[in-house]
mmCIF file with all atom_site columns, C-alpha atoms in Angstrom:
data_model
loop_
_atom_site.group_PDB
_atom_site.id
_atom_site.type_symbol
_atom_site.label_atom_id
_atom_site.label_alt_id
_atom_site.label_comp_id
_atom_site.label_asym_id
_atom_site.label_entity_id
_atom_site.label_seq_id
_atom_site.pdbx_PDB_ins_code
_atom_site.Cartn_x
_atom_site.Cartn_y
_atom_site.Cartn_z
_atom_site.occupancy
_atom_site.B_iso_or_equiv
_atom_site.pdbx_formal_charge
_atom_site.auth_seq_id
_atom_site.auth_comp_id
_atom_site.auth_asym_id
_atom_site.auth_atom_id
_atom_site.pdbx_PDB_model_num
ATOM 1   C CA . UNK A 1 1   ? -109.714 -44.812 68.247 1.00 0.00 ? 17  UNK A CA 1
ATOM 2   C CA . UNK A 1 2   ? -109.361 -45.793 64.627 1.00 0.00 ? 18  UNK A CA 1
ATOM 3   C CA . UNK A 1 3   ? -109.165 -49.513 65.293 1.00 0.00 ? 19  UNK A CA 1
ATOM 4   C CA . UNK A 1 4   ? -111.654 -52.172 64.356 1.00 0.00 ? 20  UNK A CA 1
ATOM 5   C CA . UNK A 1 5   ? -111.200 -55.413 66.261 1.00 0.00 ? 21  UNK A CA 1
ATOM 6   C CA . UNK A 1 6   ? -112.411 -58.636 64.674 1.00 0.00 ? 22  UNK A CA 1
ATOM 7   C CA . UNK A 1 7   ? -112.874 -62.105 66.105 1.00 0.00 ? 23  UNK A CA 1
ATOM 8   C CA . UNK A 1 8   ? -112.401 -64.981 65.827 1.00 0.00 ? 24  UNK A CA 1
ATOM 9   C CA . UNK A 1 9   ? -109.238 -65.155 63.763 1.00 0.00 ? 25  UNK A CA 1
ATOM 10  C CA . UNK A 1 10  ? -110.346 -68.481 62.286 1.00 0.00 ? 26  UNK A CA 1
ATOM 11  C CA . UNK A 1 11  ? -113.568 -70.429 62.229 1.00 0.00 ? 27  UNK A CA 1
ATOM 12  C CA . UNK A 1 12  ? -114.518 -73.948 61.211 1.00 0.00 ? 28  UNK A CA 1
ATOM 13  C CA . UNK A 1 13  ? -118.185 -74.687 60.596 1.00 0.00 ? 29  UNK A CA 1
ATOM 14  C CA . UNK A 1 14  ? -120.010 -77.727 59.292 1.00 0.00 ? 30  UNK A CA 1
ATOM 15  C CA . UNK A 1 15  ? -122.010 -77.412 56.094 1.00 0.00 ? 31  UNK A CA 1
ATOM 16  C CA . UNK A 1 16  ? -125.457 -76.102 56.908 1.00 0.00 ? 32  UNK A CA 1
ATOM 17  C CA . UNK A 1 17  ? -124.338 -74.471 60.140 1.00 0.00 ? 33  UNK A CA 1
ATOM 18  C CA . UNK A 1 18  ? -124.269 -70.805 61.126 1.00 0.00 ? 34  UNK A CA 1
ATOM 19  C CA . UNK A 1 19  ? -121.044 -68.841 60.909 1.00 0.00 ? 35  UNK A CA 1
ATOM 20  C CA . UNK A 1 20  ? -120.767 -65.821 63.205 1.00 0.00 ? 36  UNK A CA 1
ATOM 21  C CA . UNK A 1 21  ? -118.007 -63.220 63.023 1.00 0.00 ? 37  UNK A CA 1
ATOM 22  C CA . UNK A 1 22  ? -117.838 -60.268 65.388 1.00 0.00 ? 38  UNK A CA 1
ATOM 23  C CA . UNK A 1 23  ? -116.348 -56.806 65.177 1.00 0.00 ? 39  UNK A CA 1
ATOM 24  C CA . UNK A 1 24  ? -115.996 -53.947 67.639 1.00 0.00 ? 40  UNK A CA 1
ATOM 25  C CA . UNK A 1 25  ? -115.062 -50.342 67.033 1.00 0.00 ? 41  UNK A CA 1
ATOM 26  C CA . UNK A 1 26  ? -114.199 -47.333 69.154 1.00 0.00 ? 42  UNK A CA 1
ATOM 27  C CA . UNK A 1 27  ? -114.810 -44.293 66.999 1.00 0.00 ? 43  UNK A CA 1
ATOM 28  C CA . UNK A 1 28  ? -118.450 -43.290 67.430 1.00 0.00 ? 44  UNK A CA 1
ATOM 29  C CA . UNK A 1 29  ? -118.206 -41.123 64.320 1.00 0.00 ? 45  UNK A CA 1
ATOM 30  C CA . UNK A 1 30  ? -118.026 -44.185 62.089 1.00 0.00 ? 46  UNK A CA 1
ATOM 31  C CA . UNK A 1 31  ? -121.197 -44.347 60.020 1.00 0.00 ? 47  UNK A CA 1
ATOM 32  C CA . UNK A 1 32  ? -120.660 -47.013 57.378 1.00 0.00 ? 48  UNK A CA 1
ATOM 33  C CA . UNK A 1 33  ? -119.887 -50.647 58.181 1.00 0.00 ? 49  UNK A CA 1
ATOM 34  C CA . UNK A 1 34  ? -119.231 -53.020 55.268 1.00 0.00 ? 50  UNK A CA 1
ATOM 35  C CA . UNK A 1 35  ? -118.206 -56.657 55.236 1.00 0.00 ? 51  UNK A CA 1
ATOM 36  C CA . UNK A 1 36  ? -115.851 -57.921 52.548 1.00 0.00 ? 52  UNK A CA 1
ATOM 37  C CA . UNK A 1 37  ? -115.183 -61.459 51.349 1.00 0.00 ? 53  UNK A CA 1
ATOM 38  C CA . UNK A 1 38  ? -111.791 -62.378 49.961 1.00 0.00 ? 54  UNK A CA 1
ATOM 39  C CA . UNK A 1 39  ? -110.763 -65.580 48.215 1.00 0.00 ? 55  UNK A CA 1
ATOM 40  C CA . UNK A 1 40  ? -107.070 -66.516 47.944 1.00 0.00 ? 56  UNK A CA 1
ATOM 41  C CA . UNK A 1 41  ? -105.308 -64.495 45.273 1.00 0.00 ? 57  UNK A CA 1
ATOM 42  C CA . UNK A 1 42  ? -108.283 -62.206 44.744 1.00 0.00 ? 58  UNK A CA 1
ATOM 43  C CA . UNK A 1 43  ? -109.269 -58.741 45.828 1.00 0.00 ? 59  UNK A CA 1
ATOM 44  C CA . UNK A 1 44  ? -111.879 -58.135 48.525 1.00 0.00 ? 60  UNK A CA 1
ATOM 45  C CA . UNK A 1 45  ? -115.485 -58.053 47.322 1.00 0.00 ? 61  UNK A CA 1
ATOM 46  C CA . UNK A 1 46  ? -118.287 -56.286 49.153 1.00 0.00 ? 62  UNK A CA 1
ATOM 47  C CA . UNK A 1 47  ? -120.709 -58.722 50.730 1.00 0.00 ? 63  UNK A CA 1
ATOM 48  C CA . UNK A 1 48  ? -123.103 -56.542 52.671 1.00 0.00 ? 64  UNK A CA 1
ATOM 49  C CA . UNK A 1 49  ? -123.012 -53.177 54.446 1.00 0.00 ? 65  UNK A CA 1
ATOM 50  C CA . UNK A 1 50  ? -124.989 -51.375 57.125 1.00 0.00 ? 66  UNK A CA 1
ATOM 51  C CA . UNK A 1 51  ? -125.418 -47.877 58.517 1.00 0.00 ? 67  UNK A CA 1
ATOM 52  C CA . UNK A 1 52  ? -126.023 -47.128 62.210 1.00 0.00 ? 68  UNK A CA 1
ATOM 53  C CA . UNK A 1 53  ? -129.645 -46.100 61.710 1.00 0.00 ? 69  UNK A CA 1
ATOM 54  C CA . UNK A 1 54  ? -130.718 -49.758 61.438 1.00 0.00 ? 70  UNK A CA 1
ATOM 55  C CA . UNK A 1 55  ? -130.012 -52.674 63.759 1.00 0.00 ? 71  UNK A CA 1
ATOM 56  C CA . UNK A 1 56  ? -130.111 -55.455 61.209 1.00 0.00 ? 72  UNK A CA 1
ATOM 57  C CA . UNK A 1 57  ? -129.763 -55.968 57.488 1.00 0.00 ? 73  UNK A CA 1
ATOM 58  C CA . UNK A 1 58  ? -130.300 -59.206 55.638 1.00 0.00 ? 74  UNK A CA 1
ATOM 59  C CA . UNK A 1 59  ? -129.292 -60.181 52.127 1.00 0.00 ? 75  UNK A CA 1
ATOM 60  C CA . UNK A 1 60  ? -129.911 -63.801 51.264 1.00 0.00 ? 76  UNK A CA 1
ATOM 61  C CA . UNK A 1 61  ? -127.991 -65.987 53.694 1.00 0.00 ? 77  UNK A CA 1
ATOM 62  C CA . UNK A 1 62  ? -125.970 -63.049 55.024 1.00 0.00 ? 78  UNK A CA 1
ATOM 63  C CA . UNK A 1 63  ? -127.130 -60.866 57.916 1.00 0.00 ? 79  UNK A CA 1
ATOM 64  C CA . UNK A 1 64  ? -125.437 -57.973 59.681 1.00 0.00 ? 80  UNK A CA 1
ATOM 65  C CA . UNK A 1 65  ? -126.500 -57.260 63.258 1.00 0.00 ? 81  UNK A CA 1
ATOM 66  C CA . UNK A 1 66  ? -125.555 -53.843 64.570 1.00 0.00 ? 82  UNK A CA 1
ATOM 67  C CA . UNK A 1 67  ? -125.469 -52.714 68.214 1.00 0.00 ? 83  UNK A CA 1
ATOM 68  C CA . UNK A 1 68  ? -124.774 -49.015 68.299 1.00 0.00 ? 84  UNK A CA 1
ATOM 69  C CA . UNK A 1 69  ? -124.644 -48.685 72.097 1.00 0.00 ? 85  UNK A CA 1
ATOM 70  C CA . UNK A 1 70  ? -122.129 -51.519 72.398 1.00 0.00 ? 86  UNK A CA 1
ATOM 71  C CA . UNK A 1 71  ? -120.232 -50.342 69.312 1.00 0.00 ? 87  UNK A CA 1
ATOM 72  C CA . UNK A 1 72  ? -120.322 -53.837 67.894 1.00 0.00 ? 88  UNK A CA 1
ATOM 73  C CA . UNK A 1 73  ? -121.507 -55.454 64.699 1.00 0.00 ? 89  UNK A CA 1
ATOM 74  C CA . UNK A 1 74  ? -121.502 -58.997 63.473 1.00 0.00 ? 90  UNK A CA 1
ATOM 75  C CA . UNK A 1 75  ? -121.914 -61.051 60.335 1.00 0.00 ? 91  UNK A CA 1
ATOM 76  C CA . UNK A 1 76  ? -124.078 -64.150 60.367 1.00 0.00 ? 92  UNK A CA 1
ATOM 77  C CA . UNK A 1 77  ? -123.874 -66.635 57.508 1.00 0.00 ? 93  UNK A CA 1
ATOM 78  C CA . UNK A 1 78  ? -126.841 -68.970 57.592 1.00 0.00 ? 94  UNK A CA 1
ATOM 79  C CA . UNK A 1 79  ? -126.752 -72.427 56.021 1.00 0.00 ? 95  UNK A CA 1
ATOM 80  C CA . UNK A 1 80  ? -122.998 -72.125 55.493 1.00 0.00 ? 96  UNK A CA 1
ATOM 81  C CA . UNK A 1 81  ? -121.679 -73.803 52.348 1.00 0.00 ? 97  UNK A CA 1
ATOM 82  C CA . UNK A 1 82  ? -118.191 -75.003 51.355 1.00 0.00 ? 98  UNK A CA 1
ATOM 83  C CA . UNK A 1 83  ? -118.166 -72.237 48.742 1.00 0.00 ? 99  UNK A CA 1
ATOM 84  C CA . UNK A 1 84  ? -118.329 -69.713 51.597 1.00 0.00 ? 100 UNK A CA 1
ATOM 85  C CA . UNK A 1 85  ? -114.841 -70.767 52.672 1.00 0.00 ? 101 UNK A CA 1
ATOM 86  C CA . UNK A 1 86  ? -112.875 -67.536 52.425 1.00 0.00 ? 102 UNK A CA 1
ATOM 87  C CA . UNK A 1 87  ? -111.452 -64.737 54.540 1.00 0.00 ? 103 UNK A CA 1
ATOM 88  C CA . UNK A 1 88  ? -113.959 -62.182 55.807 1.00 0.00 ? 104 UNK A CA 1
ATOM 89  C CA . UNK A 1 89  ? -113.116 -58.638 56.773 1.00 0.00 ? 105 UNK A CA 1
ATOM 90  C CA . UNK A 1 90  ? -115.260 -56.153 58.608 1.00 0.00 ? 106 UNK A CA 1
ATOM 91  C CA . UNK A 1 91  ? -114.535 -52.480 58.052 1.00 0.00 ? 107 UNK A CA 1
ATOM 92  C CA . UNK A 1 92  ? -115.702 -49.055 59.089 1.00 0.00 ? 108 UNK A CA 1
ATOM 93  C CA . UNK A 1 93  ? -115.506 -45.568 57.703 1.00 0.00 ? 109 UNK A CA 1
ATOM 94  C CA . UNK A 1 94  ? -116.693 -42.087 58.606 1.00 0.00 ? 110 UNK A CA 1
ATOM 95  C CA . UNK A 1 95  ? -115.670 -39.479 61.113 1.00 0.00 ? 111 UNK A CA 1
ATOM 96  C CA . UNK A 1 96  ? -114.970 -35.797 61.025 1.00 0.00 ? 112 UNK A CA 1
ATOM 97  C CA . UNK A 1 97  ? -112.418 -35.945 58.262 1.00 0.00 ? 113 UNK A CA 1
ATOM 98  C CA . UNK A 1 98  ? -114.396 -38.605 56.386 1.00 0.00 ? 114 UNK A CA 1
ATOM 99  C CA . UNK A 1 99  ? -112.349 -39.249 53.310 1.00 0.00 ? 115 UNK A CA 1
ATOM 100 C CA . UNK A 1 100 ? -114.149 -42.538 52.788 1.00 0.00 ? 116 UNK A CA 1
ATOM 101 C CA . UNK A 1 101 ? -111.099 -44.586 53.724 1.00 0.00 ? 117 UNK A CA 1
ATOM 102 C CA . UNK A 1 102 ? -111.916 -47.946 55.223 1.00 0.00 ? 118 UNK A CA 1
ATOM 103 C CA . UNK A 1 103 ? -110.500 -49.173 58.523 1.00 0.00 ? 119 UNK A CA 1
ATOM 104 C CA . UNK A 1 104 ? -110.366 -52.950 58.325 1.00 0.00 ? 120 UNK A CA 1
ATOM 105 C CA . UNK A 1 105 ? -110.489 -55.622 60.977 1.00 0.00 ? 121 UNK A CA 1
ATOM 106 C CA . UNK A 1 106 ? -107.781 -58.263 61.042 1.00 0.00 ? 122 UNK A CA 1
ATOM 107 C CA . UNK A 1 107 ? -109.850 -60.806 59.131 1.00 0.00 ? 123 UNK A CA 1
ATOM 108 C CA . UNK A 1 108 ? -111.466 -64.166 59.854 1.00 0.00 ? 124 UNK A CA 1
ATOM 109 C CA . UNK A 1 109 ? -110.587 -67.258 57.874 1.00 0.00 ? 125 UNK A CA 1
ATOM 110 C CA . UNK A 1 110 ? -113.724 -69.365 57.508 1.00 0.00 ? 126 UNK A CA 1
ATOM 111 C CA . UNK A 1 111 ? -113.615 -73.017 56.580 1.00 0.00 ? 127 UNK A CA 1
ATOM 112 C CA . UNK A 1 112 ? -116.895 -74.770 55.912 1.00 0.00 ? 128 UNK A CA 1
ATOM 113 C CA . UNK A 1 113 ? -116.558 -78.538 56.059 1.00 0.00 ? 129 UNK A CA 1
ATOM 114 C CA . UNK A 1 114 ? -118.719 -80.629 53.727 1.00 0.00 ? 130 UNK A CA 1
ATOM 115 C CA . UNK B 2 1   ? -118.143 -52.291 32.379 1.00 0.00 ? 18  UNK B CA 1
ATOM 116 C CA . UNK B 2 2   ? -114.707 -53.489 33.318 1.00 0.00 ? 19  UNK B CA 1
ATOM 117 C CA . UNK B 2 3   ? -113.825 -53.619 36.982 1.00 0.00 ? 20  UNK B CA 1
ATOM 118 C CA . UNK B 2 4   ? -110.854 -52.034 38.675 1.00 0.00 ? 21  UNK B CA 1
ATOM 119 C CA . UNK B 2 5   ? -107.777 -53.067 36.738 1.00 0.00 ? 22  UNK B CA 1
ATOM 120 C CA . UNK B 2 6   ? -104.424 -53.428 38.427 1.00 0.00 ? 23  UNK B CA 1
ATOM 121 C CA . UNK B 2 7   ? -101.162 -54.340 36.803 1.00 0.00 ? 24  UNK B CA 1
ATOM 122 C CA . UNK B 2 8   ? -98.932  -56.070 37.033 1.00 0.00 ? 25  UNK B CA 1
ATOM 123 C CA . UNK B 2 9   ? -100.549 -58.874 39.029 1.00 0.00 ? 26  UNK B CA 1
ATOM 124 C CA . UNK B 2 10  ? -97.178  -60.048 40.261 1.00 0.00 ? 27  UNK B CA 1
ATOM 125 C CA . UNK B 2 11  ? -93.994  -58.031 40.521 1.00 0.00 ? 28  UNK B CA 1
ATOM 126 C CA . UNK B 2 12  ? -90.568  -59.163 41.644 1.00 0.00 ? 29  UNK B CA 1
ATOM 127 C CA . UNK B 2 13  ? -87.980  -56.564 42.490 1.00 0.00 ? 30  UNK B CA 1
ATOM 128 C CA . UNK B 2 14  ? -84.490  -56.748 43.947 1.00 0.00 ? 31  UNK B CA 1
ATOM 129 C CA . UNK B 2 15  ? -83.710  -54.694 47.004 1.00 0.00 ? 32  UNK B CA 1
ATOM 130 C CA . UNK B 2 16  ? -82.963  -51.120 46.013 1.00 0.00 ? 33  UNK B CA 1
ATOM 131 C CA . UNK B 2 17  ? -84.992  -51.173 42.792 1.00 0.00 ? 34  UNK B CA 1
ATOM 132 C CA . UNK B 2 18  ? -88.138  -49.188 42.126 1.00 0.00 ? 35  UNK B CA 1
ATOM 133 C CA . UNK B 2 19  ? -91.626  -50.676 41.958 1.00 0.00 ? 36  UNK B CA 1
ATOM 134 C CA . UNK B 2 20  ? -94.456  -49.080 39.991 1.00 0.00 ? 37  UNK B CA 1
ATOM 135 C CA . UNK B 2 21  ? -97.956  -50.324 40.541 1.00 0.00 ? 38  UNK B CA 1
ATOM 136 C CA . UNK B 2 22  ? -100.796 -49.209 38.276 1.00 0.00 ? 39  UNK B CA 1
ATOM 137 C CA . UNK B 2 23  ? -104.498 -48.925 38.904 1.00 0.00 ? 40  UNK B CA 1
ATOM 138 C CA . UNK B 2 24  ? -107.233 -48.032 36.426 1.00 0.00 ? 41  UNK B CA 1
ATOM 139 C CA . UNK B 2 25  ? -110.476 -47.288 38.268 1.00 0.00 ? 42  UNK B CA 1
ATOM 140 C CA . UNK B 2 26  ? -113.885 -48.337 37.088 1.00 0.00 ? 43  UNK B CA 1
ATOM 141 C CA . UNK B 2 27  ? -115.405 -46.150 34.412 1.00 0.00 ? 44  UNK B CA 1
ATOM 142 C CA . UNK B 2 28  ? -116.972 -43.074 35.958 1.00 0.00 ? 45  UNK B CA 1
ATOM 143 C CA . UNK B 2 29  ? -115.077 -43.419 39.242 1.00 0.00 ? 46  UNK B CA 1
ATOM 144 C CA . UNK B 2 30  ? -112.844 -40.526 40.184 1.00 0.00 ? 47  UNK B CA 1
ATOM 145 C CA . UNK B 2 31  ? -111.927 -41.620 43.714 1.00 0.00 ? 48  UNK B CA 1
ATOM 146 C CA . UNK B 2 32  ? -109.028 -44.035 44.162 1.00 0.00 ? 49  UNK B CA 1
ATOM 147 C CA . UNK B 2 33  ? -107.772 -45.632 47.363 1.00 0.00 ? 50  UNK B CA 1
ATOM 148 C CA . UNK B 2 34  ? -104.634 -47.714 47.843 1.00 0.00 ? 51  UNK B CA 1
ATOM 149 C CA . UNK B 2 35  ? -104.364 -50.375 50.559 1.00 0.00 ? 52  UNK B CA 1
ATOM 150 C CA . UNK B 2 36  ? -101.557 -52.697 51.576 1.00 0.00 ? 53  UNK B CA 1
ATOM 151 C CA . UNK B 2 37  ? -102.071 -56.222 52.853 1.00 0.00 ? 54  UNK B CA 1
ATOM 152 C CA . UNK B 2 38  ? -99.218  -57.935 54.602 1.00 0.00 ? 55  UNK B CA 1
ATOM 153 C CA . UNK B 2 39  ? -99.290  -61.747 54.816 1.00 0.00 ? 56  UNK B CA 1
ATOM 154 C CA . UNK B 2 40  ? -101.938 -62.998 57.253 1.00 0.00 ? 57  UNK B CA 1
ATOM 155 C CA . UNK B 2 41  ? -103.057 -59.443 58.035 1.00 0.00 ? 58  UNK B CA 1
ATOM 156 C CA . UNK B 2 42  ? -105.897 -57.136 57.184 1.00 0.00 ? 59  UNK B CA 1
ATOM 157 C CA . UNK B 2 43  ? -105.790 -54.315 54.704 1.00 0.00 ? 60  UNK B CA 1
ATOM 158 C CA . UNK B 2 44  ? -104.217 -51.044 55.766 1.00 0.00 ? 61  UNK B CA 1
ATOM 159 C CA . UNK B 2 45  ? -105.164 -47.750 54.162 1.00 0.00 ? 62  UNK B CA 1
ATOM 160 C CA . UNK B 2 46  ? -102.315 -45.944 52.448 1.00 0.00 ? 63  UNK B CA 1
ATOM 161 C CA . UNK B 2 47  ? -103.577 -43.060 50.341 1.00 0.00 ? 64  UNK B CA 1
ATOM 162 C CA . UNK B 2 48  ? -106.700 -41.538 48.832 1.00 0.00 ? 65  UNK B CA 1
ATOM 163 C CA . UNK B 2 49  ? -106.594 -39.627 45.572 1.00 0.00 ? 66  UNK B CA 1
ATOM 164 C CA . UNK B 2 50  ? -108.910 -37.830 43.246 1.00 0.00 ? 67  UNK B CA 1
ATOM 165 C CA . UNK B 2 51  ? -107.910 -36.759 39.772 1.00 0.00 ? 68  UNK B CA 1
ATOM 166 C CA . UNK B 2 52  ? -104.655 -34.776 40.062 1.00 0.00 ? 69  UNK B CA 1
ATOM 167 C CA . UNK B 2 53  ? -105.008 -34.434 43.844 1.00 0.00 ? 70  UNK B CA 1
ATOM 168 C CA . UNK B 2 54  ? -103.829 -36.337 46.892 1.00 0.00 ? 71  UNK B CA 1
ATOM 169 C CA . UNK B 2 55  ? -106.611 -35.976 49.446 1.00 0.00 ? 72  UNK B CA 1
ATOM 170 C CA . UNK B 2 56  ? -105.402 -38.161 52.311 1.00 0.00 ? 73  UNK B CA 1
ATOM 171 C CA . UNK B 2 57  ? -101.981 -39.739 52.576 1.00 0.00 ? 74  UNK B CA 1
ATOM 172 C CA . UNK B 2 58  ? -102.073 -40.402 56.294 1.00 0.00 ? 75  UNK B CA 1
ATOM 173 C CA . UNK B 2 59  ? -101.338 -44.118 55.826 1.00 0.00 ? 76  UNK B CA 1
ATOM 174 C CA . UNK B 2 60  ? -98.412  -43.657 53.509 1.00 0.00 ? 77  UNK B CA 1
ATOM 175 C CA . UNK B 2 61  ? -94.875  -44.236 54.807 1.00 0.00 ? 78  UNK B CA 1
ATOM 176 C CA . UNK B 2 62  ? -93.043  -40.926 54.910 1.00 0.00 ? 79  UNK B CA 1
ATOM 177 C CA . UNK B 2 63  ? -90.159  -42.047 52.760 1.00 0.00 ? 80  UNK B CA 1
ATOM 178 C CA . UNK B 2 64  ? -89.799  -43.956 49.488 1.00 0.00 ? 81  UNK B CA 1
ATOM 179 C CA . UNK B 2 65  ? -93.540  -44.144 48.782 1.00 0.00 ? 82  UNK B CA 1
ATOM 180 C CA . UNK B 2 66  ? -95.466  -41.805 46.502 1.00 0.00 ? 83  UNK B CA 1
ATOM 181 C CA . UNK B 2 67  ? -98.743  -41.881 44.620 1.00 0.00 ? 84  UNK B CA 1
ATOM 182 C CA . UNK B 2 68  ? -100.338 -39.962 41.805 1.00 0.00 ? 85  UNK B CA 1
ATOM 183 C CA . UNK B 2 69  ? -103.565 -39.953 39.841 1.00 0.00 ? 86  UNK B CA 1
ATOM 184 C CA . UNK B 2 70  ? -103.027 -37.833 36.748 1.00 0.00 ? 87  UNK B CA 1
ATOM 185 C CA . UNK B 2 71  ? -105.736 -36.227 34.666 1.00 0.00 ? 88  UNK B CA 1
ATOM 186 C CA . UNK B 2 72  ? -105.196 -38.881 32.033 1.00 0.00 ? 89  UNK B CA 1
ATOM 187 C CA . UNK B 2 73  ? -104.138 -42.436 32.712 1.00 0.00 ? 90  UNK B CA 1
ATOM 188 C CA . UNK B 2 74  ? -104.048 -44.756 35.687 1.00 0.00 ? 91  UNK B CA 1
ATOM 189 C CA . UNK B 2 75  ? -103.197 -44.059 39.272 1.00 0.00 ? 92  UNK B CA 1
ATOM 190 C CA . UNK B 2 76  ? -99.650  -45.067 40.127 1.00 0.00 ? 93  UNK B CA 1
ATOM 191 C CA . UNK B 2 77  ? -98.180  -46.146 43.442 1.00 0.00 ? 94  UNK B CA 1
ATOM 192 C CA . UNK B 2 78  ? -94.407  -45.825 43.357 1.00 0.00 ? 95  UNK B CA 1
ATOM 193 C CA . UNK B 2 79  ? -92.045  -47.419 45.822 1.00 0.00 ? 96  UNK B CA 1
ATOM 194 C CA . UNK B 2 80  ? -88.432  -46.364 45.534 1.00 0.00 ? 97  UNK B CA 1
ATOM 195 C CA . UNK B 2 81  ? -85.462  -48.364 46.824 1.00 0.00 ? 98  UNK B CA 1
ATOM 196 C CA . UNK B 2 82  ? -87.618  -51.321 47.839 1.00 0.00 ? 99  UNK B CA 1
ATOM 197 C CA . UNK B 2 83  ? -86.752  -53.358 50.914 1.00 0.00 ? 100 UNK B CA 1
ATOM 198 C CA . UNK B 2 84  ? -87.842  -56.851 51.932 1.00 0.00 ? 101 UNK B CA 1
ATOM 199 C CA . UNK B 2 85  ? -90.475  -55.399 54.262 1.00 0.00 ? 102 UNK B CA 1
ATOM 200 C CA . UNK B 2 86  ? -92.281  -53.889 51.265 1.00 0.00 ? 103 UNK B CA 1
ATOM 201 C CA . UNK B 2 87  ? -93.269  -57.387 50.118 1.00 0.00 ? 104 UNK B CA 1
ATOM 202 C CA . UNK B 2 88  ? -97.052  -57.419 50.296 1.00 0.00 ? 105 UNK B CA 1
ATOM 203 C CA . UNK B 2 89  ? -100.216 -57.348 48.249 1.00 0.00 ? 106 UNK B CA 1
ATOM 204 C CA . UNK B 2 90  ? -101.197 -53.852 47.181 1.00 0.00 ? 107 UNK B CA 1
ATOM 205 C CA . UNK B 2 91  ? -104.847 -53.260 46.396 1.00 0.00 ? 108 UNK B CA 1
ATOM 206 C CA . UNK B 2 92  ? -106.485 -50.372 44.687 1.00 0.00 ? 109 UNK B CA 1
ATOM 207 C CA . UNK B 2 93  ? -110.152 -49.525 45.171 1.00 0.00 ? 110 UNK B CA 1
ATOM 208 C CA . UNK B 2 94  ? -112.304 -47.021 43.339 1.00 0.00 ? 111 UNK B CA 1
ATOM 209 C CA . UNK B 2 95  ? -115.655 -45.458 44.090 1.00 0.00 ? 112 UNK B CA 1
ATOM 210 C CA . UNK B 2 96  ? -117.942 -42.939 42.412 1.00 0.00 ? 113 UNK B CA 1
ATOM 211 C CA . UNK B 2 97  ? -117.964 -40.707 45.480 1.00 0.00 ? 114 UNK B CA 1
ATOM 212 C CA . UNK B 2 98  ? -116.008 -40.657 48.670 1.00 0.00 ? 115 UNK B CA 1
ATOM 213 C CA . UNK B 2 99  ? -118.610 -41.113 51.344 1.00 0.00 ? 116 UNK B CA 1
ATOM 214 C CA . UNK B 2 100 ? -120.442 -44.268 52.252 1.00 0.00 ? 117 UNK B CA 1
ATOM 215 C CA . UNK B 2 101 ? -120.640 -45.973 48.898 1.00 0.00 ? 118 UNK B CA 1
ATOM 216 C CA . UNK B 2 102 ? -119.267 -49.268 47.773 1.00 0.00 ? 119 UNK B CA 1
ATOM 217 C CA . UNK B 2 103 ? -115.585 -49.292 47.041 1.00 0.00 ? 120 UNK B CA 1
ATOM 218 C CA . UNK B 2 104 ? -114.699 -51.771 44.298 1.00 0.00 ? 121 UNK B CA 1
ATOM 219 C CA . UNK B 2 105 ? -111.357 -53.484 44.685 1.00 0.00 ? 122 UNK B CA 1
ATOM 220 C CA . UNK B 2 106 ? -108.964 -54.661 42.029 1.00 0.00 ? 123 UNK B CA 1
ATOM 221 C CA . UNK B 2 107 ? -107.251 -58.050 42.051 1.00 0.00 ? 124 UNK B CA 1
ATOM 222 C CA . UNK B 2 108 ? -104.152 -56.567 43.587 1.00 0.00 ? 125 UNK B CA 1
ATOM 223 C CA . UNK B 2 109 ? -100.457 -56.510 42.788 1.00 0.00 ? 126 UNK B CA 1
ATOM 224 C CA . UNK B 2 110 ? -98.341  -58.943 44.725 1.00 0.00 ? 127 UNK B CA 1
ATOM 225 C CA . UNK B 2 111 ? -94.922  -57.443 45.234 1.00 0.00 ? 128 UNK B CA 1
ATOM 226 C CA . UNK B 2 112 ? -92.035  -59.670 46.186 1.00 0.00 ? 129 UNK B CA 1
ATOM 227 C CA . UNK B 2 113 ? -88.705  -58.105 47.077 1.00 0.00 ? 130 UNK B CA 1
ATOM 228 C CA . UNK B 2 114 ? -85.750  -60.466 46.794 1.00 0.00 ? 131 UNK B CA 1
#
């Protein structure tokens, strides 16, 4: 119930293409869904986050799509650039005990080819 | 405003030694979370602390691991009698409140047990 499943595990995209990463959750009490970007040797950095009261949120080239009924959310990176090459993690938090702890997906390693 | 500071960045310990990992949250943040990242895996929640209190330690191994966040000074994650399986990156995150706000991550401490 506390799991967040992320796919694909790795992704190769040409420069200028669209990168799409998907996540699914089980706990319907989750109410905060962030995406983090992590470069090698660095800590995760928040990219964009969404709450279940909206179906889509866009910030620059990054868009989260949220499907509450399917319990799925996805990250779309438009016009992907080599500098976007990193590992991306979806996460979720919330629930009855709601301590703010994040449940992370397994991560997606994105490589954007020039 | 300095970010979340973790030290040391790299730590090598022999089996059976103790490891102490330090985390200074961002200024004004009183909520600290510790996560562990094993190679090629996502981040796993370990413990959530507020000043002088452990709020949620549901992700903490029952033995050898402890955490504190004293009134003064950094939060400390202590691992006693380290074993090879403790080798991982340990990340600390801080936030100004516990629910639904951005958690800022430090650069992590990479622990290697030899």
